[in-house]
Each structure stands twice: as structure tokens, then as C-alpha cells.
Coordinates of C-alpha atoms in Angstrom, one line a residue:
M1 CA 91.0 63.1 168.2
R2 CA 88.6 63.5 171.1
I3 CA 88.8 66.8 173.0
A4 CA 88.6 66.3 176.8
E5 CA 85.7 67.9 178.6
G6 CA 86.7 71.3 179.9
A7 CA 89.6 71.7 177.5
L8 CA 90.1 75.0 175.8
V9 CA 89.6 75.1 172.0
S10 CA 91.5 77.7 170.1
V11 CA 89.2 79.8 167.9
K12 CA 90.9 82.0 165.4
R13 CA 89.5 85.5 165.3
R14 CA 90.5 89.0 164.2
T15 CA 88.7 92.4 164.5
I16 CA 88.0 95.1 161.9
S17 CA 90.2 97.4 164.0
E18 CA 93.1 94.9 163.8
I19 CA 92.6 94.6 160.0
N20 CA 92.6 98.4 159.6
E21 CA 95.9 98.5 161.6
K22 CA 97.3 96.1 159.1
I23 CA 96.1 98.2 156.2
R24 CA 97.8 101.3 157.7
G25 CA 100.9 99.3 158.2
G26 CA 100.9 98.0 154.7
E27 CA 100.6 94.4 156.0
A28 CA 97.1 93.5 155.0
V29 CA 96.6 90.5 152.7
V30 CA 93.7 91.2 150.3
M31 CA 92.3 88.9 147.7
T32 CA 89.4 89.5 145.2
A33 CA 86.6 86.9 145.3
K34 CA 87.8 85.7 141.9
E35 CA 91.3 85.2 143.1
L36 CA 90.2 83.3 146.2
C37 CA 87.7 81.1 144.3
D38 CA 90.2 80.3 141.6
A39 CA 92.7 79.3 144.3
V40 CA 90.1 77.0 145.9
R41 CA 89.2 75.5 142.5
G42 CA 92.9 74.9 141.9
G43 CA 93.2 72.8 145.0
E44 CA 94.9 75.4 147.2
D45 CA 94.4 75.2 151.0
V46 CA 93.6 78.9 151.8
R47 CA 93.8 79.2 155.5
F48 CA 92.7 81.9 158.0
E49 CA 96.3 83.1 158.3
D50 CA 96.5 83.6 154.5
V51 CA 94.0 86.4 153.9
D52 CA 92.6 89.3 155.8
I53 CA 90.0 90.7 153.4
V54 CA 88.2 89.4 150.3
T55 CA 86.7 92.0 147.9
A56 CA 83.4 91.0 146.4
A57 CA 81.5 92.7 143.7
T58 CA 78.4 92.6 141.4
C59 CA 77.5 94.6 138.3
G60 CA 74.1 94.3 136.7
V61 CA 70.7 95.7 135.8
M62 CA 69.5 97.1 139.1
S63 CA 66.0 98.6 138.7
G64 CA 65.9 99.9 142.2
T65 CA 68.4 102.7 141.6
F66 CA 67.6 106.4 141.7
A67 CA 69.4 109.7 142.0
I68 CA 68.7 112.7 144.3
L69 CA 69.9 116.0 142.9
S70 CA 69.7 119.6 144.2
F71 CA 70.9 122.5 142.0
R72 CA 70.1 126.0 140.9
V73 CA 68.1 126.5 137.7
A74 CA 67.4 130.3 137.9
E75 CA 68.0 133.4 140.0
P76 CA 66.1 133.9 143.2
N77 CA 62.5 135.1 142.8
T78 CA 62.4 134.0 139.2
F79 CA 59.6 131.5 140.1
E80 CA 57.7 130.4 143.2
R81 CA 57.9 126.7 143.0
A82 CA 58.8 124.0 140.4
S83 CA 56.0 121.6 139.5
R84 CA 57.7 119.5 136.9
V85 CA 61.4 119.0 135.9
F86 CA 62.9 117.1 133.0
L87 CA 66.6 116.3 132.5
N88 CA 67.5 115.4 129.0
G89 CA 63.8 114.7 128.6
V90 CA 63.8 112.2 131.5
P91 CA 61.0 113.1 134.0
A92 CA 62.1 113.8 137.6
F93 CA 60.0 114.0 140.8
V94 CA 60.1 117.4 142.4
G95 CA 60.6 117.9 146.1
P96 CA 60.0 117.1 148.9
C97 CA 61.5 120.5 149.8
P98 CA 59.7 123.2 147.8
N99 CA 62.7 125.7 147.8
E100 CA 60.2 128.5 147.5
R101 CA 61.5 131.4 145.4
L102 CA 65.1 130.3 145.8
G103 CA 65.6 129.3 142.1
I104 CA 66.8 125.9 143.3
V105 CA 65.2 122.5 142.6
D106 CA 65.4 119.3 144.6
V107 CA 64.6 116.3 142.4
M108 CA 64.5 112.5 142.5
V109 CA 65.2 110.7 139.2
Y110 CA 64.4 107.0 138.9
G111 CA 66.9 104.9 136.9
T112 CA 63.9 103.3 135.2
A113 CA 62.3 106.6 134.2
H114 CA 62.7 107.3 130.5
R115 CA 62.4 109.9 127.7
D116 CA 61.7 107.2 125.1
R117 CA 62.4 103.5 124.5
K118 CA 66.1 104.1 124.0
Y119 CA 67.0 106.7 126.7
G120 CA 66.3 106.6 130.4
G121 CA 67.5 107.4 133.8
G122 CA 70.5 105.1 133.6
H123 CA 71.7 106.8 130.4
L124 CA 71.2 110.2 132.2
F125 CA 73.3 109.1 135.2
R126 CA 76.1 108.1 133.0
D127 CA 76.0 111.3 131.0
L128 CA 76.2 113.2 134.2
V129 CA 79.2 111.2 135.5
L130 CA 80.9 111.8 132.1
R131 CA 80.5 115.5 132.8
R132 CA 78.3 116.0 129.7
E133 CA 76.0 119.0 129.6
V134 CA 72.5 118.0 130.4
S135 CA 69.4 120.0 129.3
V136 CA 67.0 121.1 132.1
E137 CA 63.3 122.0 131.6
V138 CA 61.3 123.4 134.5
E139 CA 57.6 123.9 134.6
T140 CA 56.6 126.2 137.5
K141 CA 53.5 126.4 139.6
E142 CA 52.6 129.7 138.1
G143 CA 52.9 128.4 134.5
K144 CA 56.4 129.6 133.6
R145 CA 58.8 127.4 131.6
I146 CA 62.5 127.7 132.3
E147 CA 65.1 126.1 130.1
T148 CA 68.8 125.8 131.0
T149 CA 71.7 123.3 131.1
V150 CA 73.8 121.8 133.9
T151 CA 76.8 119.6 134.4
L152 CA 77.5 117.4 137.3
D153 CA 80.1 119.8 138.6
E154 CA 77.4 122.5 138.8
I155 CA 75.2 120.1 140.9
P156 CA 76.5 120.5 144.5
F157 CA 74.4 117.6 145.8
A158 CA 74.2 114.5 143.7
K159 CA 73.7 111.1 145.3
L160 CA 73.0 107.7 143.8
C161 CA 70.8 105.6 146.0
S162 CA 68.9 102.3 146.0
T163 CA 65.6 100.9 147.1
R164 CA 67.1 97.4 146.4
N165 CA 70.4 96.5 144.9
A166 CA 73.0 93.7 145.0
F167 CA 70.6 90.8 145.5
R168 CA 72.3 87.7 146.7
N169 CA 72.1 86.5 143.2
Y170 CA 68.8 86.4 141.4
L171 CA 67.0 84.3 138.9
A172 CA 67.1 82.8 135.5
F173 CA 64.1 83.2 133.1
V174 CA 62.6 81.1 130.4
N175 CA 59.4 81.4 128.4
P176 CA 57.6 78.0 128.5
K177 CA 54.8 79.1 126.2
E178 CA 54.6 79.5 122.4
G179 CA 55.6 82.8 120.9
A180 CA 57.8 85.6 122.3
V181 CA 57.2 87.9 125.2
P182 CA 58.7 91.4 125.9
T183 CA 60.3 91.6 129.3
I184 CA 62.8 93.6 131.2
F185 CA 64.7 90.3 131.7
S186 CA 65.7 90.0 128.0
V187 CA 67.4 92.2 125.4
K188 CA 65.0 90.9 122.7
E189 CA 61.6 89.3 123.3
L190 CA 62.1 86.1 125.1
E191 CA 61.2 83.2 122.8
G192 CA 59.4 80.1 123.7
P193 CA 58.7 77.4 124.4
F194 CA 62.1 76.9 126.2
K195 CA 64.1 78.3 123.2
E196 CA 66.4 80.4 125.3
L197 CA 67.3 81.5 128.8
T198 CA 68.5 84.7 130.4
F199 CA 69.8 85.2 133.9
S200 CA 71.0 87.7 136.5
G201 CA 73.6 87.5 139.3
C202 CA 77.4 87.3 139.5
G203 CA 77.4 84.0 141.5
E204 CA 80.5 83.4 143.5
L205 CA 81.6 87.1 143.2
N206 CA 78.4 88.5 144.8
P207 CA 78.9 90.3 148.1
L208 CA 75.8 88.8 149.8
E209 CA 76.9 85.3 148.6
K210 CA 80.3 85.8 150.2
D211 CA 78.7 86.8 153.5
S212 CA 75.4 85.0 153.4
T213 CA 75.0 85.1 157.2
L214 CA 75.5 88.9 157.3
E215 CA 78.2 88.6 159.8
T216 CA 80.3 91.4 158.3
I217 CA 77.8 93.3 156.1
G218 CA 75.5 95.7 158.0
V219 CA 74.3 99.3 158.4
G220 CA 77.3 101.6 157.9
T221 CA 79.5 99.2 156.0
R222 CA 81.7 101.1 153.6
I223 CA 81.3 100.1 149.9
L224 CA 82.1 101.2 146.4
M225 CA 79.0 102.0 144.4
S226 CA 79.9 102.4 140.7
G227 CA 83.4 103.2 141.8
A228 CA 82.6 105.8 144.4
P229 CA 82.9 105.4 148.2
G230 CA 79.5 105.0 149.9
F231 CA 77.7 103.2 152.7
I232 CA 75.1 100.5 153.2
I233 CA 72.1 102.2 154.9
G234 CA 69.9 99.1 155.4
R235 CA 68.1 96.2 153.8
G236 CA 66.3 96.8 150.6
T237 CA 62.6 96.4 149.6
R238 CA 61.4 92.9 149.0
S239 CA 64.4 91.6 150.9
T240 CA 63.9 88.1 152.3
P241 CA 66.2 85.6 154.1
E242 CA 66.4 83.6 150.9
K243 CA 66.9 86.6 148.6
P244 CA 68.4 89.4 150.7
N245 CA 69.3 92.7 149.0
L246 CA 70.7 96.1 150.2
M247 CA 70.0 99.8 150.2
G248 CA 73.0 102.1 149.8
I249 CA 74.2 105.6 148.9
A250 CA 77.2 107.2 147.3
D251 CA 78.3 110.5 145.8
M252 CA 77.9 110.6 142.0
H253 CA 80.8 113.1 141.7
E254 CA 83.3 110.3 142.3
M255 CA 81.7 107.6 140.2
L256 CA 83.2 106.0 137.1
P257 CA 81.2 105.8 133.9
E258 CA 82.1 102.2 133.0
F259 CA 80.3 100.9 136.1
L260 CA 76.8 102.5 135.5
G261 CA 74.6 103.5 132.7
G262 CA 71.5 102.6 130.6
F263 CA 70.5 99.2 129.4
V264 CA 67.7 98.8 126.8
T265 CA 65.5 95.7 127.3
S266 CA 62.7 94.5 125.1
A267 CA 60.3 96.2 127.6
G268 CA 62.2 99.5 127.6
P269 CA 65.2 101.2 129.3
E270 CA 66.7 99.9 132.5
V271 CA 69.6 101.0 134.7
V272 CA 73.0 99.4 135.3
N273 CA 74.7 99.9 138.7
S274 CA 77.7 98.2 140.5
W275 CA 78.7 97.4 144.0
A276 CA 81.9 96.3 145.6
V277 CA 82.0 95.3 149.3
P278 CA 85.0 94.3 151.4
I279 CA 84.5 91.1 153.4
P280 CA 86.8 91.1 156.4
I281 CA 87.8 87.6 157.4
L282 CA 86.9 87.8 161.1
N283 CA 86.9 84.1 161.8
E284 CA 87.2 80.7 160.1
R285 CA 83.4 80.6 159.6
V286 CA 83.5 83.7 157.4
L287 CA 86.5 82.2 155.5
E288 CA 84.6 79.0 154.7
N289 CA 81.6 81.0 153.5
V290 CA 83.7 83.1 151.0
K291 CA 85.2 79.9 149.6
R292 CA 81.8 78.8 148.1
L293 CA 82.0 78.3 144.4
D294 CA 79.5 78.7 141.5
S295 CA 78.9 75.0 141.6
E296 CA 77.5 75.3 145.2
I297 CA 75.3 78.3 144.5
K298 CA 71.8 77.5 143.2
L299 CA 70.1 79.5 140.4
V300 CA 66.4 79.1 140.3
V301 CA 64.8 79.1 136.8
V302 CA 61.4 80.7 136.6
D303 CA 58.6 81.2 134.2
V304 CA 58.9 84.8 132.9
H305 CA 55.1 85.2 132.9
G306 CA 54.6 84.9 136.7
R307 CA 58.1 84.2 138.1
E308 CA 57.0 80.8 139.3
P309 CA 60.0 78.4 139.9
I310 CA 60.1 75.5 137.5
F311 CA 63.7 74.3 137.6
E312 CA 66.9 74.7 139.6
I313 CA 70.5 74.9 138.3
T314 CA 73.7 76.4 139.6
Y315 CA 75.8 79.4 138.5
A316 CA 78.4 77.0 137.3
D317 CA 75.9 76.0 134.6
V318 CA 75.7 79.6 133.2
W319 CA 79.0 81.4 134.0
K320 CA 81.5 80.0 131.5
Q321 CA 83.3 83.0 130.0
A322 CA 82.7 86.5 131.4
K323 CA 84.2 88.6 128.6
V324 CA 82.8 88.9 125.1
T325 CA 85.4 89.3 122.4
F326 CA 85.2 90.9 118.9
D327 CA 87.3 90.0 115.9
A328 CA 87.0 92.9 113.4
S329 CA 88.5 90.7 110.6
K330 CA 85.4 88.5 110.7
C331 CA 83.0 91.5 110.4
I332 CA 81.4 91.5 106.9
S333 CA 79.7 94.9 107.1
C334 CA 76.1 93.8 106.7
D335 CA 73.8 96.4 105.2
V336 CA 71.8 96.2 108.4
C337 CA 73.9 95.3 111.4
E338 CA 71.9 93.1 113.7
V339 CA 74.4 93.6 116.5
S340 CA 73.9 97.4 116.4
K341 CA 70.2 96.9 116.5
V342 CA 70.2 94.6 119.5
C343 CA 73.1 95.9 121.6
P344 CA 71.4 97.1 124.8
T345 CA 74.1 99.7 125.7
G346 CA 74.9 100.9 122.1
A347 CA 78.5 99.7 122.5
F348 CA 79.1 98.6 118.9
D349 CA 79.9 101.1 116.2
A350 CA 79.3 99.1 112.9
A351 CA 80.7 101.8 110.7
R352 CA 84.0 101.8 112.5
K353 CA 83.9 98.1 113.4
K354 CA 84.7 99.0 117.0
V355 CA 83.4 98.1 120.4
D356 CA 83.3 100.7 123.1
E357 CA 84.8 98.7 126.1
V358 CA 83.5 101.3 128.6
L359 CA 79.9 100.9 127.3
C360 CA 80.0 97.1 126.6
F361 CA 78.1 95.1 129.2
N362 CA 79.3 91.7 128.1
C363 CA 75.7 90.5 128.0
G364 CA 76.4 88.3 125.0
A365 CA 73.4 89.3 122.9
C366 CA 75.8 90.1 120.1
V367 CA 77.1 86.5 120.0
R368 CA 73.8 85.0 118.8
S369 CA 72.9 88.0 116.6
C370 CA 76.1 88.3 114.5
V371 CA 75.7 86.2 111.3
A372 CA 79.4 86.3 110.6
G373 CA 80.5 85.1 114.1
A374 CA 82.6 88.2 114.8
F375 CA 81.6 88.2 118.4
S376 CA 82.4 85.3 120.7
A377 CA 81.9 84.1 124.3
E378 CA 81.0 80.8 125.8
L379 CA 77.5 81.6 127.0
G380 CA 76.6 78.0 127.9
K381 CA 73.6 75.8 127.6
V382 CA 71.5 74.2 130.4
V383 CA 69.3 71.1 130.4
L384 CA 65.8 71.7 131.7
G385 CA 63.5 68.8 131.8
G386 CA 65.4 67.0 129.2
R387 CA 65.6 70.0 126.9
E388 CA 68.9 71.7 126.0
V389 CA 68.3 75.5 126.4
P390 CA 71.0 78.0 125.3
V391 CA 71.8 81.1 127.3
A392 CA 70.7 84.1 125.2
A393 CA 72.0 86.9 127.3
R394 CA 73.3 87.8 130.8
Q395 CA 71.9 90.8 132.7
S396 CA 74.9 90.9 135.0
D397 CA 78.4 91.9 133.8
R398 CA 80.8 89.6 135.7
H399 CA 83.9 91.0 133.9
K400 CA 83.2 94.5 135.2
A401 CA 82.4 93.0 138.7
E402 CA 85.9 91.5 138.6
K403 CA 87.3 94.9 137.6
L404 CA 85.5 96.7 140.4
A405 CA 86.7 94.1 143.0
E406 CA 90.2 94.7 141.8
L407 CA 89.7 98.4 142.1
L408 CA 88.6 98.0 145.7
K409 CA 91.5 95.7 146.5
R410 CA 93.9 98.3 145.1
R411 CA 92.4 101.1 147.1
I412 CA 92.6 99.1 150.3
L413 CA 96.3 98.2 149.7
E414 CA 97.0 101.9 148.9
G415 CA 95.4 102.9 152.2
S416 CA 92.8 105.1 150.6
F417 CA 89.9 102.8 151.7
T418 CA 89.7 101.3 155.2
L419 CA 86.9 99.1 156.6
S420 CA 84.1 100.3 158.8
A421 CA 82.4 98.2 161.4
P422 CA 78.6 98.0 161.0
V423 CA 76.7 100.1 163.5
E424 CA 73.8 97.7 163.3
R425 CA 73.3 94.1 162.1
L426 CA 70.9 93.6 159.2
K427 CA 67.8 91.5 159.9
F428 CA 65.8 89.8 157.2

């Protein structure tokens, strides 16, 4: 049908204020990104009138995560200034405030800082959120050494922050050369040539994939970071129009331990962090964007040595089954358990034949390592230049991203989480 010149065209719109009114009135319709995409895949015609908010989420290895902590370590006048601080052996940067003679330290702890090859900043953050007692060692300007302990409830200021988190998906990695190479992008050394593939990104669940035009996500957008309410504070480092990412901040006191922690790669400890972001369906353009499926979202495969692109696939090629399952009846109690050796989060207790579901990252490294086939998940295979390459491990936990999106949906429906309009658009 041709629209006559000058005729009015009805454009469907709603505002964040209107959506918040519906939340307060118990009338808002909220869907997780998984629910929406499953409906689209199933052939349902999801219309503008059918949904007000879509909750998107991502959980993965996010190197650009750090904590800012401020707490008392001694009585006033015990020392002039701290010069070095260690928490459970993990080094922290002191300052910038000197807190001269107050007995208080301000520190920044990188998620990638580490005590040894098995324990780093991510492990420390999780121990804090679990309310475990953490050892503190302070070296002072005048040469004193102070030793004490602290729990998160004794740290009045504890914020988790990011230099760059929640990339609009990321990359897949292969080693096209002979031999094996240690890398933060694999649990074990990445074997080549083209013997295995690892990847990052939650595909169709990812917040920046659901709002790729940044129409609803901006400075001041309320989020959940590892389960705690927080805010987006800007674009992250190395952010580009093709690969945008975000900076955010949230209070560690309200975080949930299953959504953050340590992850040991073949190149040392990394940090796991999680984001959930509400996408208000302000117009039909936003709705069409959130309907995008894994099959429409490209995943670039790069050479792990220099990150040069060599192939292109989609997230539908690698996301087959998010959850890894364990059948204890198949466990044969090997003298040396390969799964225990390789598990990047220490989630498997071989002696008890038990998986800690809170620790488990669903990376899938156990599936290929278990000789008895007690662990299972469809990790998938991809064809690269005529070669069939199996997925060895995932560095994003889609199962936990789904859980975090569900948590955000529940909080919105309960009225404990309302939306905030960005105070500034993000520019990339």
C-alpha cells in the first residue's frame, strides 16, 4: 500500500518514565533475552505491544575488572603512610590518597593481579563476597610491617569497577602453527595447527548486541554487576564502533559469589565478572534489534599469536548447549584426575565426585579431559578452511548469564529495580 504524501504515519513509542510507571503498577511485561530469542526462533510474532523490557546479560572472563577498597588496618598514628599492601598475598596499588597517620589504606586491586599461578584478584574478590576472612600485610614508608585480617563487612568502601567489560561479543581463537602456546584465551595451552578453538561472548544474550545502536544504554544506565545494583559510567578502553565495551561500577557488599571469581588460564589467573542490563523497548527499531539471533551475529576467528582475523563464523556455530552436566556413576576415580587438574575454577572435587555448581563456569574443558566421559555438553565443531575444528573451551558462561538475566527480570517485576534514563549518550 502506498502512503499518500503528507499522510501521518503512526510510530509506536514509549518512554522510560512510562515503563517505570508500569513497573510500579505491576503491569510491565518483562522477557529475558533468552525467552525473547527462543520465541522468535519458534516462529512467534513478538510485537511492540507484547513486551516492555528485555533483560540481557553476559558472564565471562573480563580482564578489565578491578576493585577499590578503603579500610582500617591499624590505630591512628601507628604508621605514617603505607607503601605496599597485600591481600591474601595479592598485591594492591596504594593510594592515591595517602591517609597520612590515620591507620587507613585506600587500595586498588586488579582482577588480573596474582599471588601465584593459581590464585589472583578474581579469587580474592569472590572470597571477600563470601565474607571469608582475608589476610592483610602492610609495608609502611618508615619500614614497619603490619599484619591483620579483614572481612568485607569491615570494609566500608568496596566497589568493583571496570576499565572495559561486556564487549559486544568478542573473538574466537585458534593456533594455526605447530605446537602449543600458553595464552589467557585457553584453559590449557592452545594446540595447533587448527586442532582446537576457544571463544568468548554470550552471543544473542549480550547487552550490547541487544542494543547495538546504543539507543537505550548510556552513561547512568542502571545495571546489575555480579548481582549488585550499579551504573554504567562510560565507554571502556579500546572501545570501537565494531567492538564497543563499557565501564561500570557497583558495590561489592551486594554481589553474589556465583557471578564472579577467579579463572586459571594456561597463562595464569584471570577474573570472572558478570553484567545484566535492562533494554527498554522504546520503539519498534529497538524491538527488531533485540530479536537478533546467534545465527545473525558474526564471530571472528583470529590467530592467537597476533589476533589477526583469519575466518568468520557465527555464534550459532559455537553455542549449542550452555550447561555442562556430570554423571557421577560414570566416574572411575582415576589415580590422577585430569578434570581436577584442568578445571579453571576448581569446581570439581574428585574425592567426593561432586561439582560445585556455584564455582562451575560451564567452560567445557572437563568434557574433553575426562577419559570416562562423566562430563557432557555439546561444545560443537566449526569448519575453518575445510578443516573441522572442535571447540575446546568457552570463556563465557552462558548458563550463568541466563540466570543473571532471570534475576534482573525478577527484581524488575518485584519493583525493587527500576530503569534509569541515560544522562548522556555513549559515543564510539
